Amino acid sequence: MTDRTDQHPVNGLDDVVHQRVRLGILTVTHQARRVEFGFLRTTLDLTAGNLGQHLTVLEKNGLIQIEKGYEGRRPRTWITLTPVGEQALRDEITHLKRLIHEMEHGSWVPESQP
């Protein structure tokens, strides 16, 4: 997406990242560096199926890596952000900050407006 200065900051938001649950997944995973599926499910108050669907979207877009394994005899799924996911999260936060700043200060005026 272009980052033109005459474009409203809301246009820079990424639909894949910005969805509430997916933004939560990326944020919690970034903070934890590596997070277990059950922890994400509990933290974000989701069903396993709902979380699984959102993880699939993020994985297909290259934003997370999913690792399956065992902890003792119990199967576990761990999630980590990819470098693309880290960048997408940083970009989203940048656009959100810009949007908040422009809402608070009324500074956005498109070039086509007087």
mmCIF file of C-alpha atoms in Angstrom:
data_model
loop_
_atom_site.group_PDB
_atom_site.id
_atom_site.type_symbol
_atom_site.label_atom_id
_atom_site.label_comp_id
_atom_site.label_asym_id
_atom_site.label_seq_id
_atom_site.Cartn_x
_atom_site.Cartn_y
_atom_site.Cartn_z
ATOM 1 C CA MET A 1 0.000 0.000 0.000
ATOM 2 C CA THR A 2 1.265 3.489 -0.767
ATOM 3 C CA ASP A 3 2.034 5.792 2.116
ATOM 4 C CA ARG A 4 1.157 9.099 0.507
ATOM 5 C CA THR A 5 0.970 12.064 2.840
ATOM 6 C CA ASP A 6 -2.296 13.234 1.241
ATOM 7 C CA GLN A 7 -3.980 9.922 2.032
ATOM 8 C CA HIS A 8 -6.112 9.661 5.168
ATOM 9 C CA PRO A 9 -4.334 7.473 7.764
ATOM 10 C CA VAL A 10 -7.236 5.032 7.908
ATOM 11 C CA ASN A 11 -6.313 3.978 4.353
ATOM 12 C CA GLY A 12 -3.011 2.638 5.654
ATOM 13 C CA LEU A 13 -4.612 0.122 7.993
ATOM 14 C CA ASP A 14 -4.123 -3.490 6.927
ATOM 15 C CA ASP A 15 -7.388 -5.475 6.908
ATOM 16 C CA VAL A 16 -5.576 -8.703 7.770
ATOM 17 C CA VAL A 17 -3.805 -7.169 10.768
ATOM 18 C CA HIS A 18 -6.428 -4.679 11.928
ATOM 19 C CA GLN A 19 -9.186 -7.174 12.698
ATOM 20 C CA ARG A 20 -9.509 -7.150 16.521
ATOM 21 C CA VAL A 21 -8.664 -10.806 17.188
ATOM 22 C CA ARG A 22 -5.770 -10.901 14.720
ATOM 23 C CA LEU A 23 -4.338 -7.664 16.109
ATOM 24 C CA GLY A 24 -4.606 -9.250 19.557
ATOM 25 C CA ILE A 25 -2.825 -12.401 18.392
ATOM 26 C CA LEU A 26 0.008 -10.400 16.847
ATOM 27 C CA THR A 27 0.342 -8.133 19.873
ATOM 28 C CA VAL A 28 0.351 -10.930 22.480
ATOM 29 C CA THR A 29 2.734 -13.005 20.369
ATOM 30 C CA HIS A 30 5.066 -10.041 19.918
ATOM 31 C CA GLN A 31 5.098 -9.414 23.665
ATOM 32 C CA ALA A 32 5.662 -13.082 24.543
ATOM 33 C CA ARG A 33 8.040 -13.809 21.605
ATOM 34 C CA ARG A 34 6.625 -17.356 21.472
ATOM 35 C CA VAL A 35 3.153 -18.163 22.718
ATOM 36 C CA GLU A 36 1.246 -21.388 23.269
ATOM 37 C CA PHE A 37 -2.178 -21.860 21.645
ATOM 38 C CA GLY A 38 -3.991 -22.388 24.958
ATOM 39 C CA PHE A 39 -2.516 -19.218 26.425
ATOM 40 C CA LEU A 40 -3.688 -17.203 23.414
ATOM 41 C CA ARG A 41 -7.141 -18.792 23.578
ATOM 42 C CA THR A 42 -7.521 -17.910 27.255
ATOM 43 C CA THR A 43 -5.939 -14.461 27.027
ATOM 44 C CA LEU A 44 -8.100 -13.396 24.077
ATOM 45 C CA ASP A 45 -11.219 -15.219 25.384
ATOM 46 C CA LEU A 46 -11.762 -17.235 22.204
ATOM 47 C CA THR A 47 -12.940 -20.695 21.326
ATOM 48 C CA ALA A 48 -10.327 -23.051 19.922
ATOM 49 C CA GLY A 49 -12.090 -23.045 16.548
ATOM 50 C CA ASN A 50 -12.262 -19.268 16.336
ATOM 51 C CA LEU A 51 -8.606 -18.874 17.283
ATOM 52 C CA GLY A 52 -7.653 -21.568 14.784
ATOM 53 C CA GLN A 53 -9.398 -19.732 11.951
ATOM 54 C CA HIS A 54 -7.604 -16.482 12.721
ATOM 55 C CA LEU A 55 -4.259 -18.256 13.019
ATOM 56 C CA THR A 56 -4.838 -19.790 9.593
ATOM 57 C CA VAL A 57 -5.404 -16.339 8.058
ATOM 58 C CA LEU A 58 -2.254 -14.969 9.683
ATOM 59 C CA GLU A 59 -0.192 -17.995 8.674
ATOM 60 C CA LYS A 60 -1.404 -17.881 5.041
ATOM 61 C CA ASN A 61 -0.371 -14.226 4.925
ATOM 62 C CA GLY A 62 3.091 -15.079 6.247
ATOM 63 C CA LEU A 63 2.694 -13.138 9.504
ATOM 64 C CA ILE A 64 3.106 -16.025 11.943
ATOM 65 C CA GLN A 65 4.779 -19.391 12.112
ATOM 66 C CA ILE A 66 2.997 -22.299 13.777
ATOM 67 C CA GLU A 67 5.015 -25.055 15.394
ATOM 68 C CA LYS A 68 3.388 -28.251 16.626
ATOM 69 C CA GLY A 69 5.057 -30.542 19.083
ATOM 70 C CA TYR A 70 4.799 -32.147 22.471
ATOM 71 C CA GLU A 71 5.447 -31.048 25.993
ATOM 72 C CA GLY A 72 5.809 -34.350 27.748
ATOM 73 C CA ARG A 73 2.946 -36.419 26.350
ATOM 74 C CA ARG A 74 0.694 -33.448 25.718
ATOM 75 C CA PRO A 75 0.429 -32.038 22.204
ATOM 76 C CA ARG A 76 1.205 -28.321 22.013
ATOM 77 C CA THR A 77 1.012 -25.626 19.381
ATOM 78 C CA TRP A 78 3.319 -22.615 19.594
ATOM 79 C CA ILE A 79 3.011 -19.411 17.614
ATOM 80 C CA THR A 80 5.796 -16.965 16.744
ATOM 81 C CA LEU A 81 5.808 -13.871 14.574
ATOM 82 C CA THR A 82 7.732 -13.934 11.336
ATOM 83 C CA PRO A 83 9.815 -10.905 10.324
ATOM 84 C CA VAL A 84 6.939 -10.012 7.957
ATOM 85 C CA GLY A 85 4.533 -10.220 10.902
ATOM 86 C CA GLU A 86 6.763 -8.015 13.056
ATOM 87 C CA GLN A 87 6.875 -5.409 10.282
ATOM 88 C CA ALA A 88 3.121 -5.600 9.668
ATOM 89 C CA LEU A 89 2.458 -5.038 13.379
ATOM 90 C CA ARG A 90 4.872 -2.084 13.490
ATOM 91 C CA ASP A 91 3.245 -0.580 10.383
ATOM 92 C CA GLU A 92 -0.235 -0.997 11.870
ATOM 93 C CA ILE A 93 0.797 0.692 15.122
ATOM 94 C CA THR A 94 2.369 3.545 13.137
ATOM 95 C CA HIS A 95 -0.861 4.096 11.187
ATOM 96 C CA LEU A 96 -2.958 3.911 14.357
ATOM 97 C CA LYS A 97 -0.734 6.483 16.078
ATOM 98 C CA ARG A 98 -0.997 8.752 13.044
ATOM 99 C CA LEU A 99 -4.772 8.364 12.990
ATOM 100 C CA ILE A 100 -5.055 9.164 16.702
ATOM 101 C CA HIS A 101 -2.744 12.163 16.349
ATOM 102 C CA GLU A 102 -4.699 13.552 13.427
ATOM 103 C CA MET A 103 -8.024 13.002 15.197
ATOM 104 C CA GLU A 104 -6.760 14.820 18.301
ATOM 105 C CA HIS A 105 -5.120 17.668 16.402
ATOM 106 C CA GLY A 106 -7.272 17.864 13.255
ATOM 107 C CA SER A 107 -4.136 18.049 11.144
ATOM 108 C CA TRP A 108 -5.111 15.990 8.093
ATOM 109 C CA VAL A 109 -6.169 18.032 5.088
ATOM 110 C CA PRO A 110 -6.119 16.372 1.663
ATOM 111 C CA GLU A 111 -4.112 18.140 -1.025
ATOM 112 C CA SER A 112 -7.258 18.599 -3.105
ATOM 113 C CA GLN A 113 -8.945 20.611 -0.334
ATOM 114 C CA PRO A 114 -8.333 24.330 0.066
#
